[in-house]
């Protein structure tokens, strides 16, 4: 239908942010760059939805260019009889943005008073002028959302707009969309999306943060509980996700709420102290020693007015709330048929795989081939935060290893929701005895007895690897707190390599500004011989192809062609010959220097006519020293994102994380592992 999507919201609070995110995510899988635009904004450059889209989708266009007019300007022009001039101005500014990107997301104005420019006809007119297809977003909390969906569709089409789909957001359970000529979808209320965080409440009320880090302020406020009763009755009214609001001199309630949270009785969101009263320092020290991880806030207003003001605050996905963003995307992708919308949009897919496209494609492909993965480091905060994202996005079914009470304590402390994951304690699991028998049988030639095996398999990495071998999991990701050796040694002992591959190896996906490259081996093999280097090249080419990157393999050396000689050059030449012999269909060049492999002008001078020189996508380094240093140099100097290391050549996928891995790194690696598992 088109390459521009216009979101027309019917009623304020309908959830445009969630729909805008979902559509932007969908378009980002198809094209390298997207643009965003709002016909009307309150303050130029300060629109929260535009800010979110700009940051998440790396929209480099100036924020001040992404709107048509301010509400004040538009109202004045309409009042002066200059409506058509207003339309022309908005369309002109839209076209200036559209010319610079292959796809656009337009967030229309809220429909309010028919006497101002924020009326239905205004949005329908602009959608038509822009050449956009319209997405009607209905507030699911209206009295009759199904009828509102039908009315939205017919209202837009009656005004000449082309409707792509109708979506009811924040809808009640059980709502069935009406039968319409276009797809209609229902997204339910997701508390993590619509509930404000403790930090958002603090900002809205002008509260002073007495204690609490960023994680404490990111907790969702699902309920408000006013503390006024004695402790026993007060404890009965505490609920998961509640913000406790009480005068600051009620030390008994502060200690009781903090203790209830720290003990696991209830997961409190935070503590709000009213009347400007500060607790006694001895009380604050006691709360601090409880190590509850809760934020303590202070406001000058009384409890009544604080509750009244807090109850009016709504949350929304924003650039500063990644948990809400992932929750919103998870809700959209779980309830909207994105494949159908992509087909109806008919946006031509880019032939070049950009970093954004690569990352979003990982999530999409993993979701479509959902697999069971085990994460041995179940008590690590980054793993738990990544697990929440992965579960919300439906990337994989997860098993976390660790003591259940310890994982539950960490979950309470950092305020995440991993209720969809399975928790297994290797020390007490019923699988431990069977795994010990299996491991003793595999390692008996190394003198491993059953008693020794029983101790070894209690190690989370060995336990997780044996889960993969036994089919209890399809793959494993570890290494956030363990060394590379501790992560992959069990895989070498238990999983072993694919038949016909002499060595397991690794690659990094290097996400540069305008392309994705594959570097191997940068993490496992110190000094591979020619045969092993050929195996690494073939495995790396297969990995590249599996992730949508056309493999053109450069076998790197300090010499290009026959310009140099020596044992190191000869090794690369022999490996190149082996690759050509085993895969005559695979474009490969070697020995070749890095500049000749990546730069077309250098390639034309050094290897004219080569199918790989100047166009390489897979770079095979002659040894670990060269590969590890090069990937880190490119990562730091060129600002590239390095995704990996991704293990290859094993019979089942086991991947290692850097101990400095971010939550995003973990999410990407789990998605990669799920895709590898599906391929097997």
PDB file of N, CA and C in Angstrom, residues 393-432:
ATOM      1  N   UNK A 393       8.995 -10.112  25.089  1.00  0.00           N
ATOM      2  CA  UNK A 393       9.021 -10.105  23.625  1.00  0.00           C
ATOM      3  C   UNK A 393       8.761 -11.484  23.038  1.00  0.00           C
ATOM      4  N   UNK A 394       8.660 -12.505  23.872  1.00  0.00           N
ATOM      5  CA  UNK A 394       8.403 -13.854  23.370  1.00  0.00           C
ATOM      6  C   UNK A 394       9.557 -14.427  22.584  1.00  0.00           C
ATOM      7  N   UNK A 395      10.789 -14.033  22.935  1.00  0.00           N
ATOM      8  CA  UNK A 395      11.959 -14.475  22.168  1.00  0.00           C
ATOM      9  C   UNK A 395      12.265 -15.948  22.410  1.00  0.00           C
ATOM     10  N   UNK A 396      12.114 -16.405  23.649  1.00  0.00           N
ATOM     11  CA  UNK A 396      12.448 -17.790  23.978  1.00  0.00           C
ATOM     12  C   UNK A 396      11.772 -18.157  25.289  1.00  0.00           C
ATOM     13  N   UNK A 397      11.630 -19.464  25.509  1.00  0.00           N
ATOM     14  CA  UNK A 397      11.238 -19.976  26.817  1.00  0.00           C
ATOM     15  C   UNK A 397      12.519 -20.170  27.617  1.00  0.00           C
ATOM     16  N   UNK A 398      12.559 -19.660  28.839  1.00  0.00           N
ATOM     17  CA  UNK A 398      13.805 -19.597  29.589  1.00  0.00           C
ATOM     18  C   UNK A 398      13.773 -20.468  30.835  1.00  0.00           C
ATOM     19  N   UNK A 399      14.916 -21.090  31.106  1.00  0.00           N
ATOM     20  CA  UNK A 399      15.172 -21.747  32.381  1.00  0.00           C
ATOM     21  C   UNK A 399      16.345 -21.037  33.035  1.00  0.00           C
ATOM     22  N   UNK A 400      16.142 -20.554  34.252  1.00  0.00           N
ATOM     23  CA  UNK A 400      17.201 -19.900  35.013  1.00  0.00           C
ATOM     24  C   UNK A 400      17.724 -20.871  36.059  1.00  0.00           C
ATOM     25  N   UNK A 401      19.036 -20.987  36.165  1.00  0.00           N
ATOM     26  CA  UNK A 401      19.635 -21.889  37.139  1.00  0.00           C
ATOM     27  C   UNK A 401      20.072 -21.114  38.380  1.00  0.00           C
ATOM     28  N   UNK A 402      19.807 -21.702  39.533  1.00  0.00           N
ATOM     29  CA  UNK A 402      20.191 -21.088  40.804  1.00  0.00           C
ATOM     30  C   UNK A 402      19.204 -21.463  41.882  1.00  0.00           C
ATOM     31  N   UNK A 403      19.564 -21.154  43.114  1.00  0.00           N
ATOM     32  CA  UNK A 403      18.675 -21.423  44.243  1.00  0.00           C
ATOM     33  C   UNK A 403      17.415 -20.572  44.110  1.00  0.00           C
ATOM     34  N   UNK A 404      16.264 -21.209  44.264  1.00  0.00           N
ATOM     35  CA  UNK A 404      15.003 -20.503  44.034  1.00  0.00           C
ATOM     36  C   UNK A 404      14.829 -19.315  44.974  1.00  0.00           C
ATOM     37  N   UNK A 405      15.188 -19.476  46.256  1.00  0.00           N
ATOM     38  CA  UNK A 405      15.001 -18.370  47.192  1.00  0.00           C
ATOM     39  C   UNK A 405      15.940 -17.206  46.873  1.00  0.00           C
ATOM     40  N   UNK A 406      17.154 -17.520  46.392  1.00  0.00           N
ATOM     41  CA  UNK A 406      18.098 -16.460  46.048  1.00  0.00           C
ATOM     42  C   UNK A 406      17.627 -15.703  44.804  1.00  0.00           C
ATOM     43  N   UNK A 407      17.136 -16.433  43.801  1.00  0.00           N
ATOM     44  CA  UNK A 407      16.619 -15.764  42.603  1.00  0.00           C
ATOM     45  C   UNK A 407      15.400 -14.928  42.949  1.00  0.00           C
ATOM     46  N   UNK A 408      14.525 -15.464  43.794  1.00  0.00           N
ATOM     47  CA  UNK A 408      13.331 -14.702  44.201  1.00  0.00           C
ATOM     48  C   UNK A 408      13.726 -13.428  44.939  1.00  0.00           C
ATOM     49  N   UNK A 409      14.761 -13.514  45.776  1.00  0.00           N
ATOM     50  CA  UNK A 409      15.229 -12.327  46.490  1.00  0.00           C
ATOM     51  C   UNK A 409      15.768 -11.277  45.530  1.00  0.00           C
ATOM     52  N   UNK A 410      16.557 -11.713  44.547  1.00  0.00           N
ATOM     53  CA  UNK A 410      17.123 -10.771  43.581  1.00  0.00           C
ATOM     54  C   UNK A 410      16.016 -10.131  42.725  1.00  0.00           C
ATOM     55  N   UNK A 411      15.009 -10.920  42.385  1.00  0.00           N
ATOM     56  CA  UNK A 411      13.883 -10.391  41.604  1.00  0.00           C
ATOM     57  C   UNK A 411      13.164  -9.294  42.380  1.00  0.00           C
ATOM     58  N   UNK A 412      12.953  -9.533  43.678  1.00  0.00           N
ATOM     59  CA  UNK A 412      12.307  -8.508  44.504  1.00  0.00           C
ATOM     60  C   UNK A 412      13.169  -7.252  44.595  1.00  0.00           C
ATOM     61  N   UNK A 413      14.462  -7.439  44.754  1.00  0.00           N
ATOM     62  CA  UNK A 413      15.363  -6.304  44.928  1.00  0.00           C
ATOM     63  C   UNK A 413      15.384  -5.392  43.714  1.00  0.00           C
ATOM     64  N   UNK A 414      15.399  -5.977  42.525  1.00  0.00           N
ATOM     65  CA  UNK A 414      15.528  -5.140  41.329  1.00  0.00           C
ATOM     66  C   UNK A 414      14.189  -4.876  40.643  1.00  0.00           C
ATOM     67  N   UNK A 415      13.128  -5.522  41.111  1.00  0.00           N
ATOM     68  CA  UNK A 415      11.795  -5.190  40.628  1.00  0.00           C
ATOM     69  C   UNK A 415      11.502  -5.608  39.205  1.00  0.00           C
ATOM     70  N   UNK A 416      11.859  -6.824  38.833  1.00  0.00           N
ATOM     71  CA  UNK A 416      11.560  -7.316  37.492  1.00  0.00           C
ATOM     72  C   UNK A 416      10.533  -8.438  37.568  1.00  0.00           C
ATOM     73  N   UNK A 417       9.960  -8.744  36.421  1.00  0.00           N
ATOM     74  CA  UNK A 417       8.949  -9.803  36.328  1.00  0.00           C
ATOM     75  C   UNK A 417       9.487 -10.921  35.445  1.00  0.00           C
ATOM     76  N   UNK A 418       9.843 -12.043  36.059  1.00  0.00           N
ATOM     77  CA  UNK A 418      10.309 -13.208  35.293  1.00  0.00           C
ATOM     78  C   UNK A 418       9.398 -14.401  35.557  1.00  0.00           C
ATOM     79  N   UNK A 419       8.133 -14.104  35.837  1.00  0.00           N
ATOM     80  CA  UNK A 419       7.202 -15.164  36.203  1.00  0.00           C
ATOM     81  C   UNK A 419       7.029 -16.195  35.093  1.00  0.00           C
ATOM     82  N   UNK A 420       7.358 -15.829  33.862  1.00  0.00           N
ATOM     83  CA  UNK A 420       7.228 -16.781  32.765  1.00  0.00           C
ATOM     84  C   UNK A 420       8.389 -17.743  32.639  1.00  0.00           C
ATOM     85  N   UNK A 421       9.432 -17.573  33.453  1.00  0.00           N
ATOM     86  CA  UNK A 421      10.614 -18.437  33.374  1.00  0.00           C
ATOM     87  C   UNK A 421      10.485 -19.617  34.338  1.00  0.00           C
ATOM     88  N   UNK A 422      11.226 -20.676  34.046  1.00  0.00           N
ATOM     89  CA  UNK A 422      11.346 -21.821  34.943  1.00  0.00           C
ATOM     90  C   UNK A 422      12.650 -21.684  35.723  1.00  0.00           C
ATOM     91  N   UNK A 423      12.592 -21.927  37.019  1.00  0.00           N
ATOM     92  CA  UNK A 423      13.784 -21.852  37.868  1.00  0.00           C
ATOM     93  C   UNK A 423      14.154 -23.265  38.313  1.00  0.00           C
ATOM     94  N   UNK A 424      15.425 -23.630  38.116  1.00  0.00           N
ATOM     95  CA  UNK A 424      15.923 -24.953  38.496  1.00  0.00           C
ATOM     96  C   UNK A 424      17.198 -24.765  39.318  1.00  0.00           C
ATOM     97  N   UNK A 425      17.266 -25.435  40.457  1.00  0.00           N
ATOM     98  CA  UNK A 425      18.465 -25.415  41.305  1.00  0.00           C
ATOM     99  C   UNK A 425      19.270 -26.682  41.009  1.00  0.00           C
ATOM    100  N   UNK A 426      20.445 -26.555  40.384  1.00  0.00           N
ATOM    101  CA  UNK A 426      21.239 -27.754  40.063  1.00  0.00           C
ATOM    102  C   UNK A 426      21.537 -28.617  41.287  1.00  0.00           C
ATOM    103  N   UNK A 427      21.685 -27.991  42.460  1.00  0.00           N
ATOM    104  CA  UNK A 427      22.058 -28.756  43.654  1.00  0.00           C
ATOM    105  C   UNK A 427      20.952 -29.687  44.117  1.00  0.00           C
ATOM    106  N   UNK A 428      19.703 -29.317  43.867  1.00  0.00           N
ATOM    107  CA  UNK A 428      18.585 -30.125  44.371  1.00  0.00           C
ATOM    108  C   UNK A 428      17.735 -30.731  43.267  1.00  0.00           C
ATOM    109  N   UNK A 429      18.077 -30.493  42.024  1.00  0.00           N
ATOM    110  CA  UNK A 429      17.245 -30.971  40.917  1.00  0.00           C
ATOM    111  C   UNK A 429      17.214 -32.496  40.825  1.00  0.00           C
ATOM    112  N   UNK A 430      16.054 -32.999  40.424  1.00  0.00           N
ATOM    113  CA  UNK A 430      15.915 -34.444  40.220  1.00  0.00           C
ATOM    114  C   UNK A 430      16.753 -34.933  39.044  1.00  0.00           C
ATOM    115  N   UNK A 431      17.179 -33.995  38.176  1.00  0.00           N
ATOM    116  CA  UNK A 431      18.002 -34.395  37.024  1.00  0.00           C
ATOM    117  C   UNK A 431      19.467 -34.635  37.388  1.00  0.00           C
ATOM    118  N   UNK A 432      19.868 -34.198  38.568  1.00  0.00           N
ATOM    119  CA  UNK A 432      21.300 -34.225  38.901  1.00  0.00           C
ATOM    120  C   UNK A 432      21.885 -35.631  38.830  1.00  0.00           C
TER     121      UNK A 432
END
